[in-house]
Amino acid sequence: MFALITSILAQINQAENGLSAIGAGLGYGLAAIGPGVGIGIVVGNAITAMARQPESAGVARTTMFLGIAFTEALALIGFVVFILLLP
């Protein structure tokens, strides 16, 4: 009887580890949606600015890359947080 209870507890522990990994993966997936949308908006607006005023394309491009870097930092922070949540 003791061996059966120990076996059941071990299986529950493994299931909890697996569910926490699934939860961390889903959490990071949800955390990556925001930066993905943000990068799309930044690039779209930069292309619009370059199309309207081609002479300021260099400034718009530099600002676009800064915006992409800051937005991508949010995705990396989300990745680190959910990796740290894993046991």
C-alpha positions as semicolon CSV with decimal commas, in nm:
position;residue;x (nm);y (nm);z (nm)
1;M;0,000;0,000;0,000
2;F;0,283;0,238;0,087
3;A;0,450;0,170;-0,250
4;L;0,124;0,254;-0,430
5;I;0,085;0,585;-0,246
6;T;0,451;0,673;-0,313
7;S;0,404;0,594;-0,681
8;I;0,092;0,812;-0,701
9;L;0,268;1,103;-0,528
10;A;0,564;1,073;-0,768
11;Q;0,327;1,085;-1,065
12;I;0,152;1,392;-0,924
13;N;0,489;1,563;-0,878
14;Q;0,584;1,487;-1,239
15;A;0,247;1,616;-1,360
16;E;0,297;1,940;-1,166
17;N;0,641;1,988;-1,323
18;G;0,498;1,928;-1,668
19;L;0,207;2,164;-1,609
20;S;0,439;2,436;-1,482
21;A;0,647;2,404;-1,800
22;I;0,332;2,429;-2,012
23;G;0,218;2,729;-1,809
24;A;0,554;2,902;-1,852
25;G;0,545;2,838;-2,226
26;L;0,194;2,975;-2,258
27;G;0,284;3,272;-2,040
28;Y;0,581;3,360;-2,255
29;G;0,372;3,319;-2,568
30;L;0,122;3,567;-2,431
31;A;0,401;3,799;-2,320
32;A;0,546;3,795;-2,675
33;I;0,219;3,910;-2,833
34;G;0,249;4,267;-2,704
35;P;0,605;4,330;-2,827
36;G;0,520;4,168;-3,159
37;V;0,231;4,407;-3,210
38;G;0,446;4,696;-3,087
39;I;0,723;4,621;-3,336
40;G;0,467;4,601;-3,616
41;I;0,328;4,941;-3,523
42;V;0,675;5,097;-3,495
43;V;0,790;4,965;-3,834
44;G;0,462;5,053;-4,004
45;N;0,473;5,410;-3,880
46;A;0,841;5,445;-3,976
47;I;0,766;5,327;-4,330
48;T;0,479;5,573;-4,351
49;A;0,707;5,855;-4,232
50;M;0,975;5,761;-4,486
51;A;0,719;5,747;-4,765
52;R;0,579;6,091;-4,677
53;Q;0,916;6,262;-4,630
54;P;1,198;6,070;-4,801
55;E;1,456;6,332;-4,702
56;S;1,413;6,243;-4,334
57;A;1,448;5,868;-4,391
58;G;1,774;5,849;-4,194
59;V;1,625;6,001;-3,880
60;A;1,310;5,789;-3,911
61;R;1,518;5,473;-3,959
62;T;1,732;5,547;-3,653
63;T;1,426;5,616;-3,442
64;M;1,263;5,299;-3,574
65;F;1,559;5,086;-3,467
66;L;1,558;5,244;-3,121
67;G;1,186;5,172;-3,089
68;I;1,239;4,812;-3,200
69;A;1,520;4,767;-2,946
70;F;1,314;4,902;-2,658
71;T;1,011;4,697;-2,759
72;E;1,220;4,381;-2,796
73;A;1,357;4,438;-2,445
74;L;1,003;4,378;-2,315
75;A;0,994;4,040;-2,487
76;L;1,329;3,946;-2,337
77;I;1,215;4,049;-1,990
78;G;0,905;3,832;-2,032
79;F;1,124;3,540;-2,142
80;V;1,351;3,572;-1,838
81;V;1,058;3,602;-1,596
82;F;0,890;3,288;-1,721
83;I;1,216;3,092;-1,727
84;L;1,273;3,192;-1,365
85;L;0,925;3,066;-1,276
86;L;1,017;2,713;-1,378
87;P;1,122;2,491;-1,089
